[in-house]
PDB file of C-alpha atoms in Angstrom:
ATOM      1  CA  MET D   7      39.460  61.214 -71.740  1.00  0.00           C
ATOM      2  CA  ALA D   8      40.481  60.681 -68.273  1.00  0.00           C
ATOM      3  CA  GLY D   9      39.253  57.119 -67.963  1.00  0.00           C
ATOM      4  CA  HIS D  10      40.668  55.841 -70.367  1.00  0.00           C
ATOM      5  CA  SER D  11      44.546  57.841 -70.374  1.00  0.00           C
ATOM      6  CA  LYS D  12      47.514  56.340 -69.275  1.00  0.00           C
ATOM      7  CA  TRP D  13      47.317  58.217 -66.562  1.00  0.00           C
ATOM      8  CA  ALA D  14      43.897  57.088 -65.469  1.00  0.00           C
ATOM      9  CA  ASN D  15      45.824  54.176 -66.291  1.00  0.00           C
ATOM     10  CA  ILE D  16      48.555  54.023 -63.373  1.00  0.00           C
ATOM     11  CA  LYS D  17      45.687  55.063 -61.074  1.00  0.00           C
ATOM     12  CA  HIS D  18      44.012  52.032 -60.529  1.00  0.00           C
ATOM     13  CA  ARG D  19      46.391  49.966 -60.283  1.00  0.00           C
ATOM     14  CA  LYS D  20      47.509  52.385 -57.413  1.00  0.00           C
ATOM     15  CA  ALA D  21      44.238  52.399 -56.159  1.00  0.00           C
ATOM     16  CA  LYS D  22      44.489  48.340 -56.043  1.00  0.00           C
ATOM     17  CA  GLN D  23      47.542  48.808 -53.660  1.00  0.00           C
ATOM     18  CA  ASP D  24      46.707  51.428 -51.698  1.00  0.00           C
ATOM     19  CA  ALA D  25      43.493  49.713 -50.200  1.00  0.00           C
ATOM     20  CA  ALA D  26      45.170  47.663 -49.100  1.00  0.00           C
ATOM     21  CA  LYS D  27      47.056  50.126 -46.475  1.00  0.00           C
ATOM     22  CA  GLY D  28      44.195  50.852 -43.760  1.00  0.00           C
ATOM     23  CA  LYS D  29      44.944  54.341 -44.276  1.00  0.00           C
ATOM     24  CA  ILE D  30      42.746  54.059 -47.164  1.00  0.00           C
ATOM     25  CA  PHE D  31      39.635  53.098 -45.477  1.00  0.00           C
ATOM     26  CA  THR D  32      40.208  56.062 -43.037  1.00  0.00           C
ATOM     27  CA  LYS D  33      39.443  58.598 -45.410  1.00  0.00           C
ATOM     28  CA  ILE D  34      36.732  57.017 -47.154  1.00  0.00           C
ATOM     29  CA  ILE D  35      34.922  56.417 -44.618  1.00  0.00           C
ATOM     30  CA  ARG D  36      35.849  60.247 -43.537  1.00  0.00           C
ATOM     31  CA  GLU D  37      34.296  60.782 -47.200  1.00  0.00           C
ATOM     32  CA  ILE D  38      31.353  58.845 -45.970  1.00  0.00           C
ATOM     33  CA  VAL D  39      31.021  61.061 -42.585  1.00  0.00           C
ATOM     34  CA  SER D  40      30.697  64.073 -44.704  1.00  0.00           C
ATOM     35  CA  ALA D  41      28.905  63.097 -47.390  1.00  0.00           C
ATOM     36  CA  ALA D  42      26.425  61.817 -45.237  1.00  0.00           C
ATOM     37  CA  LYS D  43      26.103  65.228 -43.569  1.00  0.00           C
ATOM     38  CA  ALA D  44      26.362  67.376 -45.889  1.00  0.00           C
ATOM     39  CA  GLY D  45      23.217  65.407 -47.774  1.00  0.00           C
ATOM     40  CA  ASP D  46      20.282  62.483 -47.300  1.00  0.00           C
ATOM     41  CA  PRO D  47      21.489  59.250 -45.634  1.00  0.00           C
ATOM     42  CA  ASP D  48      19.810  57.037 -47.897  1.00  0.00           C
ATOM     43  CA  PRO D  49      22.778  57.070 -51.035  1.00  0.00           C
ATOM     44  CA  ALA D  50      19.194  57.041 -53.628  1.00  0.00           C
ATOM     45  CA  ASN D  51      18.820  60.419 -52.596  1.00  0.00           C
ATOM     46  CA  ASN D  52      22.109  61.699 -52.430  1.00  0.00           C
ATOM     47  CA  PRO D  53      24.594  60.660 -55.581  1.00  0.00           C
ATOM     48  CA  ARG D  54      27.885  61.962 -53.260  1.00  0.00           C
ATOM     49  CA  LEU D  55      27.129  59.160 -50.687  1.00  0.00           C
ATOM     50  CA  ARG D  56      26.648  56.988 -53.131  1.00  0.00           C
ATOM     51  CA  ALA D  57      29.766  57.322 -55.235  1.00  0.00           C
ATOM     52  CA  VAL D  58      31.840  57.104 -52.360  1.00  0.00           C
ATOM     53  CA  LEU D  59      30.259  53.704 -51.214  1.00  0.00           C
ATOM     54  CA  GLU D  60      31.118  52.324 -54.717  1.00  0.00           C
ATOM     55  CA  LYS D  61      34.675  53.362 -53.932  1.00  0.00           C
ATOM     56  CA  ALA D  62      34.231  51.335 -50.350  1.00  0.00           C
ATOM     57  CA  ASN D  63      32.930  49.035 -51.896  1.00  0.00           C
ATOM     58  CA  ALA D  64      35.723  48.692 -54.176  1.00  0.00           C
ATOM     59  CA  ALA D  65      37.837  48.373 -51.038  1.00  0.00           C
ATOM     60  CA  ASN D  66      36.015  45.622 -50.071  1.00  0.00           C
ATOM     61  CA  MET D  67      34.901  48.154 -46.718  1.00  0.00           C
ATOM     62  CA  THR D  68      32.336  45.985 -44.292  1.00  0.00           C
ATOM     63  CA  LYS D  69      28.920  46.945 -44.665  1.00  0.00           C
ATOM     64  CA  ASP D  70      29.052  46.465 -40.918  1.00  0.00           C
ATOM     65  CA  VAL D  71      31.317  49.557 -40.713  1.00  0.00           C
ATOM     66  CA  ILE D  72      29.903  51.732 -44.090  1.00  0.00           C
ATOM     67  CA  LYS D  73      26.730  51.464 -42.475  1.00  0.00           C
ATOM     68  CA  ARG D  74      28.170  53.236 -38.471  1.00  0.00           C
ATOM     69  CA  ALA D  75      30.179  56.018 -40.945  1.00  0.00           C
ATOM     70  CA  ILE D  76      26.804  56.688 -42.610  1.00  0.00           C
ATOM     71  CA  ASP D  77      25.127  56.821 -39.157  1.00  0.00           C
ATOM     72  CA  ARG D  78      27.720  59.236 -37.904  1.00  0.00           C
ATOM     73  CA  GLY D  79      27.244  61.708 -40.216  1.00  0.00           C
ATOM     74  CA  ALA D  80      23.538  61.422 -40.469  1.00  0.00           C
ATOM     75  CA  GLY D  81      23.753  62.462 -36.296  1.00  0.00           C
ATOM     76  CA  GLY D  82      26.515  64.918 -37.472  1.00  0.00           C
ATOM     77  CA  GLY D  83      28.996  64.978 -34.284  1.00  0.00           C
ATOM     78  CA  ASP D  84      32.508  64.835 -34.180  1.00  0.00           C
ATOM     79  CA  ASN D  85      32.895  65.757 -37.826  1.00  0.00           C
ATOM     80  CA  ASP D  86      31.700  69.187 -37.478  1.00  0.00           C
ATOM     81  CA  ASN D  87      34.670  70.907 -37.360  1.00  0.00           C
ATOM     82  CA  MET D  88      36.511  68.832 -40.180  1.00  0.00           C
ATOM     83  CA  GLU D  89      36.497  72.074 -43.852  1.00  0.00           C
ATOM     84  CA  GLU D  90      36.220  70.933 -48.030  1.00  0.00           C
ATOM     85  CA  ILE D  91      39.382  72.379 -49.184  1.00  0.00           C
ATOM     86  CA  THR D  92      40.959  72.171 -52.651  1.00  0.00           C
ATOM     87  CA  TYR D  93      43.825  73.027 -53.739  1.00  0.00           C
ATOM     88  CA  GLU D  94      45.743  73.412 -57.125  1.00  0.00           C
ATOM     89  CA  GLY D  95      48.263  73.423 -58.802  1.00  0.00           C
ATOM     90  CA  TYR D  96      51.358  72.247 -61.201  1.00  0.00           C
ATOM     91  CA  GLY D  97      53.740  69.399 -60.896  1.00  0.00           C
ATOM     92  CA  ILE D  98      56.965  69.133 -63.257  1.00  0.00           C
ATOM     93  CA  GLY D  99      56.402  69.275 -67.385  1.00  0.00           C
ATOM     94  CA  GLY D 100      53.553  71.828 -66.680  1.00  0.00           C
ATOM     95  CA  VAL D 101      50.981  68.721 -65.831  1.00  0.00           C
ATOM     96  CA  ALA D 102      47.661  69.962 -63.541  1.00  0.00           C
ATOM     97  CA  VAL D 103      46.158  69.087 -59.931  1.00  0.00           C
ATOM     98  CA  LEU D 104      43.832  68.833 -58.216  1.00  0.00           C
ATOM     99  CA  VAL D 105      44.047  68.182 -54.474  1.00  0.00           C
ATOM    100  CA  GLU D 106      40.963  67.288 -52.418  1.00  0.00           C
ATOM    101  CA  THR D 107      41.927  67.648 -48.391  1.00  0.00           C
ATOM    102  CA  MET D 108      39.327  67.058 -45.702  1.00  0.00           C
ATOM    103  CA  THR D 109      41.659  69.076 -42.569  1.00  0.00           C
ATOM    104  CA  ASP D 110      40.734  70.106 -38.818  1.00  0.00           C
ATOM    105  CA  ASN D 111      43.626  72.295 -39.412  1.00  0.00           C
ATOM    106  CA  VAL D 112      43.800  74.211 -42.643  1.00  0.00           C
ATOM    107  CA  ASN D 113      47.788  75.423 -41.627  1.00  0.00           C
ATOM    108  CA  ARG D 114      48.875  72.230 -41.244  1.00  0.00           C
ATOM    109  CA  THR D 115      47.331  70.828 -44.355  1.00  0.00           C
ATOM    110  CA  VAL D 116      48.634  73.725 -46.825  1.00  0.00           C
ATOM    111  CA  GLY D 117      51.961  73.603 -45.676  1.00  0.00           C
ATOM    112  CA  ASP D 118      51.778  69.680 -46.314  1.00  0.00           C
ATOM    113  CA  VAL D 119      50.331  69.922 -49.308  1.00  0.00           C
ATOM    114  CA  ARG D 120      52.913  72.708 -50.404  1.00  0.00           C
ATOM    115  CA  HIS D 121      55.686  70.765 -49.179  1.00  0.00           C
ATOM    116  CA  ALA D 122      55.301  68.250 -51.029  1.00  0.00           C
ATOM    117  CA  PHE D 123      54.495  69.795 -54.502  1.00  0.00           C
ATOM    118  CA  SER D 124      57.709  71.872 -53.638  1.00  0.00           C
ATOM    119  CA  LYS D 125      60.031  68.392 -52.606  1.00  0.00           C
ATOM    120  CA  ASN D 126      59.148  67.274 -56.603  1.00  0.00           C
ATOM    121  CA  GLY D 127      59.571  70.424 -58.584  1.00  0.00           C
ATOM    122  CA  GLY D 128      56.121  71.589 -58.272  1.00  0.00           C
ATOM    123  CA  ASN D 129      54.186  74.479 -57.293  1.00  0.00           C
ATOM    124  CA  LEU D 130      51.255  75.139 -55.285  1.00  0.00           C
ATOM    125  CA  GLY D 131      48.867  77.542 -57.301  1.00  0.00           C
ATOM    126  CA  THR D 132      45.648  79.577 -56.706  1.00  0.00           C
ATOM    127  CA  SER D 133      42.215  78.855 -56.311  1.00  0.00           C
ATOM    128  CA  GLY D 134      41.353  78.409 -60.004  1.00  0.00           C
ATOM    129  CA  SER D 135      44.769  78.170 -61.475  1.00  0.00           C
ATOM    130  CA  VAL D 136      44.274  74.632 -62.630  1.00  0.00           C
ATOM    131  CA  ALA D 137      40.205  73.799 -61.630  1.00  0.00           C
ATOM    132  CA  TYR D 138      38.664  75.009 -65.194  1.00  0.00           C
ATOM    133  CA  LEU D 139      40.865  72.625 -66.700  1.00  0.00           C
ATOM    134  CA  PHE D 140      38.883  69.346 -64.903  1.00  0.00           C
ATOM    135  CA  ASN D 141      35.059  68.790 -65.068  1.00  0.00           C
ATOM    136  CA  LYS D 142      32.814  67.134 -62.633  1.00  0.00           C
ATOM    137  CA  ARG D 143      31.616  63.568 -63.955  1.00  0.00           C
ATOM    138  CA  GLY D 144      31.099  60.001 -63.101  1.00  0.00           C
ATOM    139  CA  GLU D 145      32.879  56.856 -65.349  1.00  0.00           C
ATOM    140  CA  ILE D 146      31.797  53.355 -65.021  1.00  0.00           C
ATOM    141  CA  THR D 147      34.119  50.747 -66.875  1.00  0.00           C
ATOM    142  CA  VAL D 148      33.326  47.621 -68.551  1.00  0.00           C
ATOM    143  CA  ALA D 149      35.430  45.736 -69.878  1.00  0.00           C
ATOM    144  CA  ASP D 150      33.263  43.914 -72.255  1.00  0.00           C
ATOM    145  CA  VAL D 151      33.232  45.771 -75.232  1.00  0.00           C
ATOM    146  CA  ALA D 152      31.340  42.956 -77.419  1.00  0.00           C
ATOM    147  CA  LEU D 153      28.755  44.567 -75.111  1.00  0.00           C
ATOM    148  CA  GLU D 154      28.797  47.852 -76.492  1.00  0.00           C
ATOM    149  CA  ASP D 155      25.180  48.104 -77.805  1.00  0.00           C
ATOM    150  CA  THR D 156      23.859  46.218 -74.828  1.00  0.00           C
ATOM    151  CA  VAL D 157      25.670  48.970 -72.437  1.00  0.00           C
ATOM    152  CA  MET D 158      24.759  51.958 -74.528  1.00  0.00           C
ATOM    153  CA  GLU D 159      20.734  51.445 -74.775  1.00  0.00           C
ATOM    154  CA  LEU D 160      21.149  50.482 -70.466  1.00  0.00           C
ATOM    155  CA  ALA D 161      22.980  53.587 -69.793  1.00  0.00           C
ATOM    156  CA  LEU D 162      21.642  55.805 -71.936  1.00  0.00           C
ATOM    157  CA  GLU D 163      17.794  55.271 -70.982  1.00  0.00           C
ATOM    158  CA  ALA D 164      19.063  55.744 -67.147  1.00  0.00           C
ATOM    159  CA  GLY D 165      20.504  59.172 -68.106  1.00  0.00           C
ATOM    160  CA  ALA D 166      24.056  58.747 -69.014  1.00  0.00           C
ATOM    161  CA  SER D 167      25.403  61.374 -71.090  1.00  0.00           C
ATOM    162  CA  ASP D 168      28.274  58.898 -73.662  1.00  0.00           C
ATOM    163  CA  ILE D 169      29.627  55.859 -73.793  1.00  0.00           C
ATOM    164  CA  GLU D 170      33.503  55.548 -75.085  1.00  0.00           C
ATOM    165  CA  ASN D 171      35.310  52.187 -77.071  1.00  0.00           C
ATOM    166  CA  ASP D 172      38.587  52.526 -76.774  1.00  0.00           C
ATOM    167  CA  GLY D 173      38.475  48.547 -78.313  1.00  0.00           C
ATOM    168  CA  GLU D 174      39.520  47.600 -74.751  1.00  0.00           C
ATOM    169  CA  SER D 175      36.882  48.803 -73.016  1.00  0.00           C
ATOM    170  CA  LEU D 176      33.521  50.747 -72.893  1.00  0.00           C
ATOM    171  CA  LEU D 177      33.525  53.764 -70.862  1.00  0.00           C
ATOM    172  CA  VAL D 178      29.906  55.008 -69.563  1.00  0.00           C
ATOM    173  CA  VAL D 179      30.247  58.986 -68.564  1.00  0.00           C
ATOM    174  CA  THR D 180      27.744  60.458 -66.463  1.00  0.00           C
ATOM    175  CA  GLU D 181      26.355  63.740 -64.689  1.00  0.00           C
ATOM    176  CA  PRO D 182      27.525  62.866 -61.203  1.00  0.00           C
ATOM    177  CA  GLU D 183      23.888  63.569 -59.924  1.00  0.00           C
ATOM    178  CA  ASN D 184      22.976  60.246 -62.738  1.00  0.00           C
ATOM    179  CA  PHE D 185      25.453  58.547 -61.129  1.00  0.00           C
ATOM    180  CA  GLY D 186      23.660  55.732 -59.194  1.00  0.00           C
ATOM    181  CA  ALA D 187      20.657  55.321 -61.381  1.00  0.00           C
ATOM    182  CA  VAL D 188      23.566  54.409 -64.264  1.00  0.00           C
ATOM    183  CA  MET D 189      25.096  51.801 -62.249  1.00  0.00           C
ATOM    184  CA  ASP D 190      21.704  50.830 -60.884  1.00  0.00           C
ATOM    185  CA  ALA D 191      20.566  49.986 -64.424  1.00  0.00           C
ATOM    186  CA  LEU D 192      24.041  47.920 -65.522  1.00  0.00           C
ATOM    187  CA  GLN D 193      24.423  46.336 -62.575  1.00  0.00           C
ATOM    188  CA  ASN D 194      20.596  44.925 -62.319  1.00  0.00           C
ATOM    189  CA  ALA D 195      20.899  43.655 -65.984  1.00  0.00           C
ATOM    190  CA  GLY D 196      23.831  42.155 -64.586  1.00  0.00           C
ATOM    191  CA  ILE D 197      26.531  43.829 -66.349  1.00  0.00           C
ATOM    192  CA  LYS D 198      30.430  43.030 -64.939  1.00  0.00           C
ATOM    193  CA  VAL D 199      31.173  47.276 -63.914  1.00  0.00           C
ATOM    194  CA  ASP D 200      35.138  47.236 -63.542  1.00  0.00           C
ATOM    195  CA  ASN D 201      35.773  50.648 -62.609  1.00  0.00           C
ATOM    196  CA  ALA D 202      33.434  53.035 -61.202  1.00  0.00           C
ATOM    197  CA  GLU D 203      33.700  56.454 -59.573  1.00  0.00           C
ATOM    198  CA  VAL D 204      32.856  60.065 -59.729  1.00  0.00           C
ATOM    199  CA  THR D 205      35.868  61.820 -60.400  1.00  0.00           C
ATOM    200  CA  MET D 206      37.603  65.205 -62.075  1.00  0.00           C
ATOM    201  CA  SER D 207      38.210  64.390 -65.767  1.00  0.00           C
ATOM    202  CA  PRO D 208      40.472  66.534 -67.560  1.00  0.00           C
ATOM    203  CA  SER D 209      39.894  68.292 -70.549  1.00  0.00           C
ATOM    204  CA  THR D 210      43.011  68.850 -71.870  1.00  0.00           C
ATOM    205  CA  SER D 211      46.434  66.751 -71.023  1.00  0.00           C
ATOM    206  CA  ALA D 212      49.635  67.140 -70.159  1.00  0.00           C
ATOM    207  CA  GLU D 213      52.061  64.434 -72.061  1.00  0.00           C
ATOM    208  CA  ILE D 214      54.961  63.570 -69.965  1.00  0.00           C
ATOM    209  CA  THR D 215      57.437  61.821 -72.314  1.00  0.00           C
ATOM    210  CA  ASN D 216      60.400  61.675 -70.641  1.00  0.00           C
ATOM    211  CA  ILE D 217      61.013  58.204 -67.858  1.00  0.00           C
ATOM    212  CA  ASP D 218      62.667  61.141 -64.928  1.00  0.00           C
ATOM    213  CA  ASP D 219      60.269  63.116 -65.008  1.00  0.00           C
ATOM    214  CA  ALA D 220      57.316  60.337 -65.345  1.00  0.00           C
ATOM    215  CA  GLN D 221      58.813  59.678 -61.643  1.00  0.00           C
ATOM    216  CA  LYS D 222      58.784  62.463 -60.031  1.00  0.00           C
ATOM    217  CA  ILE D 223      55.268  62.999 -61.086  1.00  0.00           C
ATOM    218  CA  LEU D 224      54.166  59.862 -59.045  1.00  0.00           C
ATOM    219  CA  LYS D 225      56.400  60.400 -56.586  1.00  0.00           C
ATOM    220  CA  MET D 226      54.633  64.188 -55.565  1.00  0.00           C
ATOM    221  CA  ILE D 227      51.480  62.271 -56.278  1.00  0.00           C
ATOM    222  CA  ASP D 228      52.269  59.672 -54.524  1.00  0.00           C
ATOM    223  CA  MET D 229      53.291  62.098 -51.394  1.00  0.00           C
ATOM    224  CA  LEU D 230      50.337  64.244 -51.340  1.00  0.00           C
ATOM    225  CA  GLU D 231      48.179  61.048 -50.664  1.00  0.00           C
ATOM    226  CA  ASP D 232      49.947  59.636 -48.336  1.00  0.00           C
ATOM    227  CA  LEU D 233      48.769  62.380 -46.115  1.00  0.00           C
ATOM    228  CA  ASP D 234      46.328  62.363 -43.378  1.00  0.00           C
ATOM    229  CA  ASP D 235      44.238  65.309 -44.751  1.00  0.00           C
ATOM    230  CA  VAL D 236      44.133  64.775 -48.457  1.00  0.00           C
ATOM    231  CA  GLN D 237      41.463  62.136 -49.743  1.00  0.00           C
ATOM    232  CA  ASP D 238      41.940  62.430 -53.804  1.00  0.00           C
ATOM    233  CA  VAL D 239      44.548  64.234 -55.951  1.00  0.00           C
ATOM    234  CA  TYR D 240      43.447  64.248 -59.807  1.00  0.00           C
ATOM    235  CA  THR D 241      46.130  65.153 -62.475  1.00  0.00           C
ATOM    236  CA  ASN D 242      45.527  65.514 -66.677  1.00  0.00           C
ATOM    237  CA  VAL D 243      48.803  63.695 -67.012  1.00  0.00           C
ATOM    238  CA  ASN D 244      49.212  61.775 -70.062  1.00  0.00           C
ATOM    239  CA  PHE D 245      52.472  59.428 -69.884  1.00  0.00           C
ATOM    240  CA  SER D 246      53.366  58.106 -73.411  1.00  0.00           C
ATOM    241  CA  ASP D 247      53.667  55.036 -74.761  1.00  0.00           C
ATOM    242  CA  GLU D 248      57.348  54.727 -74.070  1.00  0.00           C
ATOM    243  CA  VAL D 249      57.163  56.124 -70.612  1.00  0.00           C
ATOM    244  CA  MET D 250      53.949  53.463 -69.928  1.00  0.00           C
ATOM    245  CA  THR D 251      56.861  50.752 -70.958  1.00  0.00           C
ATOM    246  CA  GLN D 252      59.596  51.992 -68.683  1.00  0.00           C
ATOM    247  CA  LEU D 253      56.512  52.761 -65.496  1.00  0.00           C
ATOM    248  CA  ASP D 254      55.550  48.877 -66.220  1.00  0.00           C
ATOM    249  CA  THR D 255      58.654  46.779 -66.008  1.00  0.00           C
TER     250      THR D 255
END
């Protein structure tokens, strides 16, 4: 659902805008270091690292910067005091929100995250309050729906779980550990991939039909994403067609 939702479309547009900011590089580098430290520094043997590198490439990060980040993670050192913590909460309209953070000061981070929720009509919840609504999976988007048969054959043979076609694009769904193999199969066949990520996909959606509520939700997400300690924000929001039209104007 998440790959073709109206929120996903906005999220990807926001990601392109955010890539222009230096802060996005800092967050990606931190994630590369952590992924390389937690597993094999070879992305072929580390699905998490492979997924982060797709994000780095999408943000036009140079190979030298990526290599230095991997080397830092493989060598340990200055990332030892960083904790990875996921916060859960609700926004206006019952929208479920997951906030993934990396921090060296938990008190600072939880205070900042709570403030972003409360300032925009939301509430920070307890552990497990919304996590059950999300599943971790790889999502690969191909814009050319005419390639459905080819993409299906290649992706399923490489270990994909499902292929979805909404008439405008194809969404290849994978288990996180199969993400890299499926990406390789598509790219080696010359298939143009428009977006690829390992994400937290919601199993249900919260429909927002009011433009004021939509703007508050987007403002809350912007505040969360602007926090230095926040790596990713996931939500199950789905904006109505009317709201999408107003947001695009």
